[in-house]
């Protein structure tokens, strides 16, 4: 295993420290317990947005802390949920009195620990709502979750709900919009290779040179099936077929197409996938009105990608286009 690290046990702390040093204009890092807040948090009168989860998915979530997205992010150990004693102070730091929305990916540890932190925050007088992201169509249950996993759609929920909070929407309204995005987005992923968790030192699973795993999760969980390697167009069709079947988008529907890299895939290959996915959506009678391509929710250095399709309405388009200024996503500012 070759990695640019010092001590495998200190990877998260050192990475977050470096993140804070790189972006002092955007974020503040609190070391004990470990969490990240936007520089001007809490923003007076604004609903706070808090998310988090295991590290190894960067830039999720810390890279999305800033204007128009998250007010706080809570990193756990690699592929491991943060603890309530991290999530609680992050929640309190994001609260300006207008309440806080937690955006939680559907993994058992995340769900339980964010729920505990929400109860503790509510005991301190903070109105906390939780939105569960479960956009993965690959499997209903996995090693990490009961029900569908939260994957690429998380980025879209954080951006659009963040824009709603930034424009001054109420707690009820931000919660509703976050849930609306989750209900209208579906995702499917593929792995061409495994990732190596630093403290484990070995790949999380074995794939032969001529094999791929369809329906993989962001922690290297098993997918639907393992098949021989195919070309990009064929793989893209395999990923989009269950997405479109589950999404049930009518012809003429406007959509956002998000092709996300898993950490080890070149941008050029992601654009090849986007090309094929866009053609498939057009053939299905859908209009690709907005797009996002790049590494935004990763699995360390895993090769592969995920494809997310979000059904849009006029309000969601407006919120997607709204200004955002974070380390990993910025436009309109």
XYZ file of N, CA and C in Angstrom, residues 134-313:
540
model
N -31.576 8.517 0.829
C -31.551 7.085 0.482
C -31.823 6.898 -1.006
N -30.944 7.448 -1.825
C -31.165 7.515 -3.267
C -30.630 6.325 -4.057
N -29.888 5.423 -3.423
C -29.235 4.320 -4.134
C -30.247 3.247 -4.519
N -30.356 2.952 -5.817
C -31.314 1.941 -6.265
C -30.706 0.549 -6.328
N -29.415 0.416 -6.018
C -28.728 -0.859 -6.236
C -29.239 -1.964 -5.319
N -29.356 -1.663 -4.031
C -29.762 -2.683 -3.070
C -30.683 -2.073 -2.031
N -31.517 -2.907 -1.438
C -32.395 -2.444 -0.360
C -31.680 -2.460 0.990
N -30.818 -3.430 1.191
C -30.098 -3.546 2.458
C -28.645 -3.906 2.163
N -27.761 -3.503 3.068
C -26.352 -3.824 2.894
C -25.726 -4.002 4.261
N -24.415 -4.222 4.258
C -23.674 -4.393 5.502
C -23.822 -3.188 6.412
N -24.024 -1.994 5.828
C -23.993 -0.755 6.593
C -25.365 -0.155 6.866
N -26.429 -0.705 6.269
C -27.694 0.014 6.312
C -28.883 -0.927 6.249
N -30.010 -0.426 6.764
C -31.306 -1.057 6.540
C -32.059 -0.175 5.573
N -32.422 -0.730 4.412
C -33.034 0.083 3.378
C -31.996 0.594 2.405
N -32.379 1.554 1.607
C -31.504 2.068 0.559
C -30.428 2.985 1.131
N -29.253 2.937 0.510
C -28.117 3.730 0.970
C -28.207 5.165 0.460
N -27.584 6.066 1.200
C -27.443 7.442 0.758
C -26.123 7.604 0.039
N -26.175 8.011 -1.228
C -24.941 8.119 -2.023
C -24.906 9.474 -2.745
N -24.748 9.476 -4.090
C -24.522 10.709 -4.825
C -25.574 11.781 -4.634
N -26.815 11.378 -4.407
C -27.883 12.345 -4.212
C -27.654 13.265 -3.031
N -26.787 12.846 -2.103
C -26.492 13.666 -0.932
C -25.960 15.039 -1.335
N -25.099 15.076 -2.340
C -24.531 16.340 -2.809
C -25.644 17.267 -3.296
N -26.602 16.733 -4.027
C -27.680 17.537 -4.578
C -28.611 18.022 -3.477
N -28.879 17.182 -2.488
C -29.695 17.606 -1.342
C -29.017 18.758 -0.610
N -27.712 18.627 -0.368
C -26.999 19.664 0.379
C -26.966 20.984 -0.378
N -26.777 20.928 -1.704
C -26.733 22.166 -2.488
C -28.088 22.854 -2.526
N -29.127 22.116 -2.815
C -30.443 22.726 -3.015
C -31.056 23.149 -1.687
N -30.959 22.313 -0.661
C -31.460 22.716 0.662
C -30.639 23.873 1.213
N -29.335 23.861 0.931
C -28.486 24.957 1.375
C -28.893 26.282 0.759
N -29.270 26.256 -0.516
C -29.725 27.472 -1.182
C -31.039 27.958 -0.594
N -31.919 27.031 -0.250
C -33.191 27.423 0.367
C -32.958 28.084 1.716
N -32.049 27.522 2.507
C -31.732 28.127 3.799
C -31.094 29.497 3.609
N -30.236 29.616 2.603
C -29.523 30.877 2.366
C -30.469 32.006 1.970
N -31.538 31.675 1.246
C -32.480 32.718 0.829
C -33.463 33.083 1.944
N -33.375 32.378 3.091
C -34.187 32.748 4.243
C -35.419 31.912 4.465
N -35.513 30.760 3.814
C -36.674 29.889 4.015
C -36.781 29.440 5.467
N -37.997 29.122 5.879
C -38.250 28.639 7.243
C -37.722 27.229 7.431
N -37.664 26.792 8.678
C -37.221 25.426 8.997
C -38.092 24.398 8.295
N -39.420 24.586 8.339
C -40.326 23.657 7.664
C -40.048 23.610 6.168
N -39.811 24.779 5.568
C -39.608 24.849 4.121
C -38.300 24.195 3.706
N -37.225 24.427 4.458
C -35.935 23.806 4.129
C -36.032 22.294 4.248
N -36.690 21.829 5.299
C -36.883 20.387 5.470
C -37.669 19.808 4.297
N -38.726 20.499 3.885
C -39.558 20.006 2.780
C -38.767 19.930 1.487
N -37.962 20.952 1.202
C -37.191 20.969 -0.043
C -36.135 19.869 -0.033
N -35.465 19.679 1.104
C -34.473 18.604 1.195
C -35.123 17.246 0.943
N -36.296 17.034 1.531
C -37.009 15.771 1.314
C -37.473 15.635 -0.135
N -37.862 16.762 -0.751
C -38.314 16.723 -2.145
C -37.182 16.292 -3.075
N -35.994 16.828 -2.827
C -34.849 16.421 -3.643
C -34.590 14.923 -3.470
N -34.560 14.469 -2.235
C -34.285 13.053 -1.987
C -35.317 12.151 -2.656
N -36.576 12.568 -2.633
C -37.634 11.745 -3.219
C -37.567 11.701 -4.738
N -36.850 12.648 -5.341
C -36.840 12.752 -6.798
C -35.481 12.473 -7.419
N -34.547 11.898 -6.649
C -33.234 11.571 -7.183
C -32.948 10.086 -6.992
N -32.320 9.470 -7.979
C -31.933 8.062 -7.899
C -30.492 7.929 -8.402
N -29.763 6.965 -7.823
C -28.336 6.811 -8.111
C -27.968 5.343 -8.222
N -26.978 5.068 -9.071
C -26.400 3.724 -9.190
C -24.908 3.885 -9.486
N -24.082 3.019 -8.884
C -22.642 3.133 -9.050
C -21.989 1.852 -9.534
N -20.721 1.995 -9.951
C -19.936 0.850 -10.406
C -18.508 1.014 -9.899
N -17.866 -0.103 -9.563
C -16.459 -0.100 -9.170
C -15.644 -0.881 -10.189
N -14.524 -0.266 -10.611
C -13.563 -0.959 -11.465
C -12.409 -1.523 -10.641
N -12.231 -0.959 -9.440
C -11.202 -1.453 -8.527
C -11.631 -1.131 -7.107
N -10.992 -1.769 -6.149
C -11.297 -1.542 -4.742
C -10.471 -0.382 -4.204
N -10.868 0.101 -3.034
C -10.074 1.092 -2.315
C -9.401 0.424 -1.117
N -8.397 1.115 -0.562
C -7.675 0.596 0.592
C -7.829 1.562 1.755
N -8.487 1.119 2.813
C -8.631 1.927 4.026
C -7.267 2.005 4.708
N -6.794 3.203 5.072
C -5.421 3.336 5.579
C -5.058 2.404 6.721
N -5.938 2.270 7.714
C -5.565 1.436 8.859
C -5.677 -0.058 8.560
N -6.369 -0.410 7.456
C -6.468 -1.827 7.088
C -5.255 -2.249 6.268
N -4.829 -1.404 5.332
C -3.620 -1.670 4.567
C -3.774 -2.634 3.414
N -4.990 -3.152 3.203
C -5.248 -4.064 2.088
C -6.550 -3.639 1.417
N -6.719 -3.952 0.126
C -7.959 -3.576 -0.563
C -9.192 -4.144 0.138
N -10.289 -3.388 0.065
C -11.507 -3.781 0.790
C -12.221 -4.963 0.146
N -11.925 -5.247 -1.110
C -12.451 -6.443 -1.768
C -11.571 -6.744 -2.958
N -11.742 -7.900 -3.550
C -10.920 -8.322 -4.688
C -11.729 -8.281 -5.972
N -11.163 -7.647 -6.979
C -11.732 -7.662 -8.320
C -10.628 -8.054 -9.289
N -10.914 -9.012 -10.139
C -9.950 -9.389 -11.166
C -9.806 -8.252 -12.178
N -8.721 -8.280 -12.930
C -8.457 -7.227 -13.914
C -9.571 -7.103 -14.944
N -10.287 -8.188 -15.196
C -11.340 -8.159 -16.214
C -12.736 -8.172 -15.602
N -12.869 -7.747 -14.324
C -14.157 -7.735 -13.643
C -14.517 -6.332 -13.169
N -15.829 -6.086 -13.076
C -16.340 -4.872 -12.442
C -17.491 -5.263 -11.518
N -17.771 -4.401 -10.546
C -18.864 -4.634 -9.595
C -19.939 -3.590 -9.842
N -21.116 -4.049 -10.261
C -22.239 -3.157 -10.559
C -23.064 -2.945 -9.284
N -23.358 -1.673 -8.985
C -24.185 -1.364 -7.820
C -23.401 -1.201 -6.541
N -22.122 -0.863 -6.659
C -21.263 -0.759 -5.494
C -21.683 0.413 -4.611
N -21.391 0.305 -3.303
C -21.622 1.402 -2.383
C -20.369 2.232 -2.191
N -20.484 3.311 -1.429
C -19.358 4.223 -1.255
C -18.377 3.755 -0.182
N -18.633 2.610 0.422
C -17.677 2.025 1.359
C -17.091 0.723 0.821
N -17.359 0.437 -0.443
C -16.900 -0.823 -1.002
C -17.828 -1.978 -0.708
N -19.079 -1.668 -0.323
C -20.043 -2.745 -0.091
C -20.374 -3.462 -1.397
N -20.788 -4.699 -1.308
C -21.162 -5.437 -2.519
C -22.309 -4.755 -3.247
N -22.332 -4.934 -4.558
C -23.405 -4.379 -5.356
C -24.409 -5.444 -5.749
N -25.006 -5.260 -6.917
C -25.990 -6.231 -7.397
C -25.316 -7.483 -7.929
N -24.255 -7.288 -8.742
C -23.583 -8.440 -9.328
C -22.226 -8.026 -9.882
N -21.392 -9.021 -10.072
C -20.061 -8.839 -10.639
C -20.073 -9.404 -12.054
N -19.553 -8.614 -13.002
C -19.611 -9.013 -14.404
C -18.266 -8.760 -15.072
N -18.034 -9.341 -16.253
C -16.823 -9.021 -17.008
C -16.822 -7.548 -17.424
N -15.639 -6.980 -17.524
C -15.479 -5.588 -17.927
C -16.119 -5.332 -19.295
N -16.870 -4.226 -19.391
C -17.474 -3.795 -20.651
C -16.977 -2.395 -20.987
N -17.348 -1.902 -22.150
C -16.953 -0.540 -22.492
C -17.837 0.475 -21.765
N -17.455 1.745 -21.866
C -18.115 2.790 -21.079
C -19.595 2.916 -21.418
N -19.934 2.836 -22.687
C -21.333 2.987 -23.069
C -22.197 1.873 -22.487
N -21.696 0.645 -22.514
C -22.460 -0.481 -21.986
C -22.615 -0.376 -20.471
N -21.546 0.023 -19.770
C -21.625 0.181 -18.318
C -22.618 1.288 -17.962
N -22.561 2.378 -18.697
C -23.478 3.492 -18.440
C -24.923 3.053 -18.601
N -25.203 2.284 -19.624
C -26.566 1.788 -19.844
C -27.007 0.888 -18.695
N -26.086 0.059 -18.198
C -26.417 -0.819 -17.070
C -26.763 -0.006 -15.816
N -26.058 1.086 -15.609
C -26.318 1.901 -14.430
C -27.618 2.681 -14.568
N -27.872 3.220 -15.736
C -29.042 4.079 -15.918
C -30.353 3.303 -15.992
N -30.318 2.078 -16.463
C -31.555 1.321 -16.620
C -32.345 1.214 -15.310
N -31.746 0.754 -14.200
C -32.512 0.697 -12.945
C -32.831 2.077 -12.379
N -31.965 3.060 -12.650
C -32.239 4.424 -12.190
C -33.524 4.941 -12.831
N -33.632 4.817 -14.149
C -34.809 5.322 -14.857
C -36.054 4.500 -14.545
N -35.872 3.202 -14.376
C -37.010 2.346 -14.030
C -37.602 2.760 -12.685
N -36.738 3.083 -11.733
C -37.197 3.459 -10.394
C -37.707 4.897 -10.359
N -37.087 5.778 -11.134
C -37.430 7.201 -11.093
C -38.793 7.493 -11.718
N -39.166 6.707 -12.725
C -40.474 6.870 -13.371
C -40.692 8.301 -13.860
N -39.727 8.846 -14.593
C -39.833 10.194 -15.135
C -40.574 10.149 -16.471
N -41.575 11.004 -16.615
C -42.360 11.037 -17.841
C -41.599 11.765 -18.948
N -41.848 11.409 -20.200
C -41.227 12.147 -21.305
C -41.496 13.646 -21.171
N -40.474 14.432 -21.469
C -40.580 15.872 -21.319
C -40.078 16.379 -19.980
N -39.845 15.458 -19.039
C -39.364 15.857 -17.719
C -37.958 16.466 -17.811
N -37.745 17.583 -17.126
C -36.426 18.186 -17.041
C -35.669 17.544 -15.884
N -34.373 17.262 -16.114
C -33.587 16.554 -15.102
C -32.213 17.184 -14.954
N -31.606 16.900 -13.818
C -30.191 17.177 -13.581
C -29.457 15.850 -13.665
N -28.395 15.803 -14.444
C -27.585 14.592 -14.596
C -26.248 14.811 -13.889
N -25.949 13.950 -12.926
C -24.745 14.057 -12.104
C -23.921 12.793 -12.288
N -22.747 12.932 -12.905
C -21.805 11.819 -13.029
C -20.676 12.074 -12.033
N -20.574 11.203 -11.061
C -19.656 11.378 -9.941
C -18.535 10.349 -9.976
N -17.312 10.798 -9.811
C -16.179 9.892 -9.738
C -15.987 9.364 -8.330
N -15.503 8.129 -8.232
C -15.325 7.493 -6.928
C -13.949 7.752 -6.327
N -13.152 8.615 -6.950
C -11.872 9.009 -6.381
C -10.684 8.680 -7.247
N -10.755 7.610 -8.036
C -9.608 7.179 -8.819
C -9.827 7.195 -10.319
N -10.903 7.846 -10.765
C -11.236 7.841 -12.190
C -10.936 9.194 -12.813
N -10.202 9.242 -13.924
C -9.890 10.523 -14.567
C -11.145 11.259 -15.018
N -11.058 12.580 -15.003
C -12.174 13.406 -15.451
C -12.568 13.081 -16.884
N -11.594 12.761 -17.717
C -11.908 12.444 -19.114
C -12.859 11.255 -19.218
N -12.657 10.229 -18.375
C -13.529 9.064 -18.400
C -14.925 9.400 -17.894
N -14.997 10.299 -16.912
C -16.309 10.721 -16.408
C -17.098 11.428 -17.495
N -16.423 12.223 -18.332
C -17.119 12.893 -19.427
C -17.560 11.911 -20.504
N -16.824 10.830 -20.694
C -17.270 9.787 -21.621
C -18.564 9.163 -21.114
N -18.622 8.911 -19.798
C -19.846 8.378 -19.189
C -20.982 9.390 -19.310
N -20.686 10.669 -19.054
C -21.727 11.699 -19.154
C -22.287 11.750 -20.575
N -21.399 11.639 -21.565
C -21.834 11.650 -22.963
C -22.849 10.547 -23.221
N -22.520 9.339 -22.785
C -23.424 8.206 -23.003
C -24.721 8.372 -22.226
N -24.606 8.816 -20.962
C -25.797 8.982 -20.120
C -26.725 10.039 -20.700
N -26.159 11.134 -21.169
C -26.971 12.194 -21.761
C -27.731 11.689 -22.979
N -27.072 10.904 -23.816
C -27.731 10.357 -24.997
C -28.889 9.434 -24.610
N -28.684 8.627 -23.575
C -29.735 7.708 -23.125
C -30.933 8.484 -22.600
N -30.672 9.535 -21.834
C -31.774 10.322 -21.279
C -32.560 11.021 -22.382
N -31.856 11.560 -23.362
C -32.542 12.221 -24.484
C -33.403 11.221 -25.240
N -32.869 10.023 -25.466
C -33.636 8.979 -26.146
C -34.873 8.578 -25.355
N -34.811 8.730 -24.026
C -35.964 8.418 -23.180
C -36.952 9.577 -23.119
N -36.659 10.665 -23.829
C -37.562 11.798 -23.869
C -37.355 12.800 -22.763
N -36.236 12.700 -22.041
C -35.963 13.609 -20.935
C -35.058 14.744 -21.399
N -35.167 15.889 -20.732
C -34.351 17.055 -21.065
C -33.302 17.270 -19.988
N -32.036 17.147 -20.352
C -30.949 17.375 -19.392
C -30.748 18.886 -19.273
N -31.329 19.466 -18.223
C -31.318 20.923 -18.077
C -30.135 21.406 -17.241
N -29.653 20.584 -16.312
C -28.511 20.947 -15.489
C -27.595 19.731 -15.365
N -26.307 19.979 -15.066
C -25.350 18.878 -15.013
C -24.279 19.143 -13.971
N -23.660 18.066 -13.525
C -22.502 18.135 -12.635
C -21.638 16.912 -12.931
N -20.342 17.134 -13.125
C -19.411 16.044 -13.436
C -18.145 16.243 -12.618
N -17.735 15.226 -11.884
C -16.495 15.317 -11.125
C -16.510 14.446 -9.894
N -15.437 14.511 -9.126
C -15.314 13.728 -7.894
C -15.865 14.538 -6.731
N -17.087 14.227 -6.306
C -17.753 14.989 -5.260
C -18.127 14.146 -4.042
N -18.350 12.852 -4.244
C -18.580 11.932 -3.119
C -17.846 10.642 -3.479
N -16.702 10.448 -2.872
C -15.756 9.433 -3.315
C -15.647 8.278 -2.312
N -14.880 7.288 -2.694
C -14.544 6.160 -1.821
C -13.030 5.989 -1.862
N -12.334 6.939 -1.237
C -10.872 6.971 -1.251
C -10.367 6.974 -2.698
N -9.574 5.956 -3.075
C -9.005 5.940 -4.423
C -9.687 4.934 -5.342
N -10.903 4.530 -5.003
C -11.622 3.565 -5.834
C -11.790 4.086 -7.264
N -11.573 3.221 -8.251
C -11.886 3.538 -9.636
C -13.339 3.175 -9.895
N -14.038 4.067 -10.567
C -15.446 3.832 -10.865
C -16.212 5.129 -10.834
N -17.524 5.027 -10.904
C -18.349 6.231 -10.900
C -19.747 5.883 -10.435
N -20.518 6.915 -10.171
C -21.953 6.755 -9.959
C -22.679 7.739 -10.849
N -23.916 7.409 -11.196
C -24.764 8.283 -12.003
C -26.022 8.580 -11.209
N -26.314 9.866 -11.047
C -27.528 10.309 -10.369
C -28.378 11.106 -11.344
N -29.683 10.880 -11.278
C -30.634 11.652 -12.071
C -31.664 12.249 -11.121
N -31.825 13.575 -11.184
C -32.776 14.298 -10.330
C -33.846 14.928 -11.201
N -35.105 14.628 -10.917
C -36.217 15.304 -11.585
C -36.311 16.733 -11.065
N -36.360 17.685 -11.993
C -36.349 19.102 -11.638
C -37.735 19.722 -11.790
N -37.995 20.737 -10.958
C -39.085 21.671 -11.194
C -38.471 23.069 -11.180
